[in-house]
Tab-separated table of C-alpha atoms in Angstrom:
chain	number	residue	atom	x	y	z
A	1292	UNK	CA	-161.504	52.854	148.480
A	1293	UNK	CA	-165.261	53.404	148.475
A	1294	UNK	CA	-165.084	54.769	152.005
A	1295	UNK	CA	-162.311	57.133	150.924
A	1296	UNK	CA	-164.427	58.376	148.012
A	1297	UNK	CA	-167.394	58.894	150.326
A	1298	UNK	CA	-165.228	60.746	152.830
A	1299	UNK	CA	-163.685	63.026	150.200
A	1300	UNK	CA	-167.022	63.681	148.519
A	1301	UNK	CA	-168.457	64.607	151.915
A	1302	UNK	CA	-165.619	67.130	152.299
A	1303	UNK	CA	-166.518	68.615	148.926
A	1304	UNK	CA	-170.217	68.850	149.734
A	1305	UNK	CA	-169.496	70.563	153.039
A	1306	UNK	CA	-166.874	72.904	151.600
A	1307	UNK	CA	-167.809	76.582	151.740
A	1308	UNK	CA	-165.395	77.218	148.909
A	1309	UNK	CA	-167.221	74.700	146.700
A	1310	UNK	CA	-170.530	76.348	147.518
A	1311	UNK	CA	-169.075	79.805	146.852
A	1312	UNK	CA	-167.628	78.736	143.493
A	1313	UNK	CA	-170.953	77.150	142.578
A	1314	UNK	CA	-172.797	80.380	143.389
A	1315	UNK	CA	-170.299	82.288	141.237
A	1316	UNK	CA	-170.840	79.841	138.376
A	1317	UNK	CA	-174.624	80.208	138.698
A	1318	UNK	CA	-174.218	83.967	138.405
A	1319	UNK	CA	-172.177	83.443	135.239
A	1320	UNK	CA	-174.753	81.127	133.635
A	1321	UNK	CA	-177.478	83.643	134.488
A	1322	UNK	CA	-175.450	86.318	132.702
A	1323	UNK	CA	-174.993	83.973	129.730
A	1324	UNK	CA	-178.738	83.288	129.577
A	1325	UNK	CA	-179.474	87.008	129.749
A	1326	UNK	CA	-176.907	87.791	127.053
A	1327	UNK	CA	-178.129	85.021	124.754
A	1328	UNK	CA	-181.743	86.128	125.069
A	1329	UNK	CA	-180.812	89.737	124.347
A	1330	UNK	CA	-178.752	88.859	121.292
A	1331	UNK	CA	-181.369	86.465	119.964
A	1332	UNK	CA	-184.732	88.060	120.643
A	1333	UNK	CA	-184.050	91.725	119.990
A	1334	UNK	CA	-183.201	91.150	116.309
A	1335	UNK	CA	-185.793	93.021	114.163
A	1336	UNK	CA	-188.363	90.674	112.652
A	1337	UNK	CA	-189.146	90.591	108.943
A	1338	UNK	CA	-192.286	89.614	107.045
A	1339	UNK	CA	-194.260	89.132	110.233
A	1340	UNK	CA	-192.161	86.176	111.411
A	1341	UNK	CA	-192.465	85.168	115.044
A	1342	UNK	CA	-189.363	85.457	117.269
A	1343	UNK	CA	-187.677	82.116	117.945
A	1344	UNK	CA	-184.999	80.869	120.284
A	1345	UNK	CA	-182.961	77.700	119.881
A	1346	UNK	CA	-181.972	75.735	122.974
A	1347	UNK	CA	-179.513	73.851	120.771
A	1348	UNK	CA	-177.677	77.083	119.988
A	1349	UNK	CA	-177.905	78.096	123.651
A	1350	UNK	CA	-176.304	74.788	124.677
A	1351	UNK	CA	-173.222	75.619	122.617
A	1352	UNK	CA	-173.287	79.234	123.820
A	1353	UNK	CA	-172.833	78.058	127.433
A	1354	UNK	CA	-169.231	77.200	126.555
A	1355	UNK	CA	-168.515	80.321	124.506
A	1356	UNK	CA	-166.131	81.585	127.195
A	1357	UNK	CA	-164.425	80.397	130.385
A	1358	UNK	CA	-167.312	81.198	132.731
A	1359	UNK	CA	-167.745	77.626	133.958
A	1360	UNK	CA	-164.032	76.819	133.994
A	1361	UNK	CA	-162.806	79.664	136.222
A	1362	UNK	CA	-164.736	78.889	139.461
A	1363	UNK	CA	-164.099	75.158	139.074
A	1364	UNK	CA	-160.377	75.761	138.579
A	1365	UNK	CA	-160.157	77.785	141.777
A	1366	UNK	CA	-161.897	75.125	143.830
A	1367	UNK	CA	-160.022	72.127	142.419
A	1368	UNK	CA	-156.599	73.728	142.795
A	1369	UNK	CA	-157.243	74.370	146.485
A	1370	UNK	CA	-158.921	70.997	146.973
A	1371	UNK	CA	-156.108	68.919	145.456
A	1372	UNK	CA	-153.441	70.826	147.388
A	1373	UNK	CA	-155.299	71.015	150.707
A	1374	UNK	CA	-153.729	67.900	152.213
A	1375	UNK	CA	-150.287	68.967	151.011
A	1376	UNK	CA	-150.858	72.369	152.598
A	1377	UNK	CA	-152.256	71.029	155.875
A	1378	UNK	CA	-149.813	68.113	156.064
A	1379	UNK	CA	-152.556	65.562	156.702
A	1380	UNK	CA	-151.441	62.825	154.286
A	1381	UNK	CA	-149.314	61.177	156.962
A	1382	UNK	CA	-152.361	61.123	159.239
A	1383	UNK	CA	-154.437	59.439	156.533
A	1384	UNK	CA	-151.718	56.827	156.017
A	1385	UNK	CA	-151.482	56.186	159.763
A	1386	UNK	CA	-155.174	55.239	159.783
A	1387	UNK	CA	-154.609	52.357	157.422
A	1388	UNK	CA	-155.311	54.075	154.123
A	1389	UNK	CA	-153.040	53.120	151.248
A	1390	UNK	CA	-151.648	55.576	148.733
A	1391	UNK	CA	-153.824	53.958	146.084
A	1392	UNK	CA	-156.962	54.573	148.108
A	1393	UNK	CA	-155.996	58.160	148.876
A	1394	UNK	CA	-155.126	59.017	145.277
A	1395	UNK	CA	-158.162	57.414	143.649
A	1396	UNK	CA	-160.478	58.521	146.447
A	1397	UNK	CA	-159.611	62.191	145.917
A	1398	UNK	CA	-159.703	61.898	142.129
A	1399	UNK	CA	-163.056	60.115	141.971
A	1400	UNK	CA	-164.508	62.527	144.528
A	1401	UNK	CA	-163.282	65.435	142.391
A	1402	UNK	CA	-164.963	63.897	139.346
A	1403	UNK	CA	-168.206	63.471	141.293
A	1404	UNK	CA	-168.018	67.033	142.594
A	1405	UNK	CA	-167.430	68.283	139.046
A	1406	UNK	CA	-170.487	66.358	137.833
A	1407	UNK	CA	-172.625	67.940	140.563
A	1408	UNK	CA	-171.196	71.356	139.681
A	1409	UNK	CA	-172.021	70.911	135.990
A	1410	UNK	CA	-175.481	69.435	136.538
A	1411	UNK	CA	-176.481	72.372	138.730
A	1412	UNK	CA	-175.119	74.858	136.175
A	1413	UNK	CA	-176.784	73.089	133.244
A	1414	UNK	CA	-180.125	72.771	134.994
A	1415	UNK	CA	-180.248	76.370	136.177
A	1416	UNK	CA	-179.048	77.716	132.824
A	1417	UNK	CA	-182.041	76.158	131.050
A	1418	UNK	CA	-184.392	77.328	133.769
A	1419	UNK	CA	-183.053	80.876	133.355
A	1420	UNK	CA	-183.365	80.925	129.568
A	1421	UNK	CA	-186.847	79.383	129.601
A	1422	UNK	CA	-188.070	81.884	132.206
A	1423	UNK	CA	-186.692	84.788	130.178
A	1424	UNK	CA	-188.262	83.498	126.970
A	1425	UNK	CA	-191.508	82.219	128.474
A	1426	UNK	CA	-193.536	84.645	126.335
A	1427	UNK	CA	-192.056	83.439	123.046
A	1428	UNK	CA	-194.240	81.059	121.047
A	1429	UNK	CA	-191.382	79.316	119.242
A	1430	UNK	CA	-188.644	77.570	121.204
A	1431	UNK	CA	-186.774	74.907	119.233
A	1432	UNK	CA	-184.731	72.113	120.764
A	1433	UNK	CA	-183.314	68.641	120.128
A	1434	UNK	CA	-182.887	66.531	123.239
A	1435	UNK	CA	-180.552	63.997	121.595
A	1436	UNK	CA	-178.264	66.649	120.101
A	1437	UNK	CA	-178.104	68.651	123.307
A	1438	UNK	CA	-177.717	65.568	125.506
A	1439	UNK	CA	-174.747	64.056	123.657
A	1440	UNK	CA	-173.069	67.451	123.408
A	1441	UNK	CA	-173.392	67.990	127.176
A	1442	UNK	CA	-172.044	64.487	127.864
A	1443	UNK	CA	-168.969	65.276	125.760
A	1444	UNK	CA	-168.563	68.550	127.626
A	1445	UNK	CA	-168.734	66.720	130.965
A	1446	UNK	CA	-166.018	64.358	129.749
A	1447	UNK	CA	-163.904	67.363	128.737
A	1448	UNK	CA	-164.269	68.777	132.229
A	1449	UNK	CA	-163.336	65.352	133.623
A	1450	UNK	CA	-160.151	65.446	131.562
A	1451	UNK	CA	-159.426	68.928	132.884
A	1452	UNK	CA	-159.761	67.608	136.443
A	1453	UNK	CA	-156.955	65.123	135.737
A	1454	UNK	CA	-154.728	67.945	134.443
A	1455	UNK	CA	-155.222	69.935	137.650
A	1456	UNK	CA	-154.580	66.819	139.713
A	1457	UNK	CA	-151.297	66.287	137.862
A	1458	UNK	CA	-150.358	69.938	138.334
A	1459	UNK	CA	-151.023	69.606	142.061
A	1460	UNK	CA	-148.804	66.531	142.333
A	1461	UNK	CA	-146.035	68.316	140.452
A	1462	UNK	CA	-146.041	71.639	142.322
A	1463	UNK	CA	-147.946	70.824	145.561
A	1464	UNK	CA	-148.011	74.421	146.875
A	1465	UNK	CA	-151.573	75.768	146.693
A	1466	UNK	CA	-150.755	79.329	145.628
A	1467	UNK	CA	-148.251	78.188	143.001
A	1468	UNK	CA	-150.670	75.580	141.642
A	1469	UNK	CA	-153.525	78.087	141.453
A	1470	UNK	CA	-151.434	80.740	139.717
A	1471	UNK	CA	-149.994	78.156	137.308
A	1472	UNK	CA	-153.461	76.818	136.430
A	1473	UNK	CA	-154.872	80.238	135.584
A	1474	UNK	CA	-151.678	81.146	133.730
A	1475	UNK	CA	-152.058	78.015	131.594
A	1476	UNK	CA	-155.649	78.920	130.750
A	1477	UNK	CA	-154.588	82.282	129.375
A	1478	UNK	CA	-151.193	81.368	127.921
A	1479	UNK	CA	-152.317	78.265	126.063
A	1480	UNK	CA	-155.301	80.091	124.607
A	1481	UNK	CA	-153.136	82.913	123.268
A	1482	UNK	CA	-150.248	80.710	122.130
A	1483	UNK	CA	-152.212	77.883	120.505
A	1484	UNK	CA	-154.710	80.112	118.711
A	1485	UNK	CA	-152.046	82.529	117.480
A	1486	UNK	CA	-149.704	79.832	116.223
A	1487	UNK	CA	-152.563	78.030	114.473
A	1488	UNK	CA	-153.548	81.257	112.739
A	1489	UNK	CA	-149.943	82.003	111.774
A	1490	UNK	CA	-149.474	78.528	110.292
A	1491	UNK	CA	-152.929	78.622	108.667
A	1492	UNK	CA	-153.791	75.194	110.052
A	1493	UNK	CA	-157.096	73.551	109.160
A	1494	UNK	CA	-157.323	71.958	112.611
A	1495	UNK	CA	-156.416	74.453	115.306
A	1496	UNK	CA	-153.892	73.293	117.880
A	1497	UNK	CA	-156.199	74.836	120.462
A	1498	UNK	CA	-158.663	71.963	120.004
A	1499	UNK	CA	-156.024	69.509	121.276
A	1500	UNK	CA	-155.902	71.292	124.652
A	1501	UNK	CA	-158.776	69.868	126.700
A	1502	UNK	CA	-160.144	73.297	127.646
A	1503	UNK	CA	-159.779	74.402	124.039
A	1504	UNK	CA	-161.690	71.319	122.902
A	1505	UNK	CA	-164.555	72.213	125.245
A	1506	UNK	CA	-164.432	75.860	124.227
A	1507	UNK	CA	-164.280	75.344	120.467
A	1508	UNK	CA	-166.528	72.308	120.078
A	1509	UNK	CA	-169.333	73.069	117.610
A	1510	UNK	CA	-172.720	71.505	118.227
A	1511	UNK	CA	-173.577	71.371	114.519
A	1512	UNK	CA	-170.568	69.250	113.539
A	1513	UNK	CA	-169.338	67.454	116.656
A	1514	UNK	CA	-170.768	64.154	115.365
A	1515	UNK	CA	-168.511	64.414	112.310
A	1516	UNK	CA	-165.468	64.841	114.584
A	1517	UNK	CA	-166.682	62.351	117.177
A	1518	UNK	CA	-163.700	59.974	116.933
A	1519	UNK	CA	-160.987	62.678	117.296
A	1520	UNK	CA	-162.933	64.237	120.166
A	1521	UNK	CA	-163.226	60.918	122.019
A	1522	UNK	CA	-159.554	60.135	121.342
A	1523	UNK	CA	-158.461	63.513	122.758
A	1524	UNK	CA	-160.654	63.158	125.847
A	1525	UNK	CA	-159.426	59.597	126.456
A	1526	UNK	CA	-155.810	60.726	126.215
A	1527	UNK	CA	-156.424	63.410	128.845
A	1528	UNK	CA	-158.267	61.024	131.128
A	1529	UNK	CA	-155.522	58.389	131.000
A	1530	UNK	CA	-152.148	60.106	130.520
A	1531	UNK	CA	-152.270	62.831	133.227
A	1532	UNK	CA	-153.888	60.351	135.620
A	1533	UNK	CA	-151.138	57.777	135.086
A	1534	UNK	CA	-148.356	60.338	135.470
A	1535	UNK	CA	-149.963	61.874	138.572
A	1536	UNK	CA	-150.397	58.415	140.110
A	1537	UNK	CA	-146.712	57.666	139.526
A	1538	UNK	CA	-145.669	60.969	141.129
A	1539	UNK	CA	-147.971	60.439	144.109
A	1540	UNK	CA	-146.383	57.051	144.766
A	1541	UNK	CA	-142.920	58.659	144.862
A	1542	UNK	CA	-143.687	61.688	147.048
A	1543	UNK	CA	-142.303	61.533	150.593
A	1544	UNK	CA	-145.566	62.371	152.348
A	1545	UNK	CA	-144.115	61.988	155.845
A	1546	UNK	CA	-141.332	64.458	155.055
A	1547	UNK	CA	-143.997	66.920	153.954
A	1548	UNK	CA	-145.778	66.332	157.253
A	1549	UNK	CA	-142.611	67.101	159.242
A	1550	UNK	CA	-141.910	70.219	157.184
């Protein structure tokens, strides 16, 4: 299986689509850094106070919209459905690969690619904000708070990868999967937030959707909700993966090749 992971990760690294989506994400994080600096630094100062910027607040601000989710969704939908679209699963099986190796190889490679994607975005986002605020004397930060928050966000993205993998095993057609994934992003946001507001719920239903959990997670109180957050992430890592694995075992891959 290790060879399968290496092979799939090599495909990701050499993918022009992955590179293009990464460039798009970098543009988004640059825009976020520019927006955060503008909103933070241009506030009129009182009593001679020096302007300050908080990297802790900026860390939460990175997930204030779907900027990082959109490019990743596009890439993963096309990546997971590529072998269905090209009909190459039968070829992989003919070379001695088992279904287990193929399934876990693609999934682990997708997780690794997502980690690379996030690390590049995180690193460049801090470089951007520090360059823009280089002239400010007061920049506050907490490495432990920011670090644990980013780890939880990475786990959220890992859970989202399993959802897209399940969607790909269910629908298999790349255009349908892509449209369905983006439709879910918009529909679940509108439905879950509206119904939570209508029912006046203390805990929004939106936070139980893995993207909603990433989007709504607050850096100042995530430690208080640590157990529910971990439980939600674990459920998304295990349940969609198990269901997708079951479906992948039942798919007639050779019939797809002939079609």
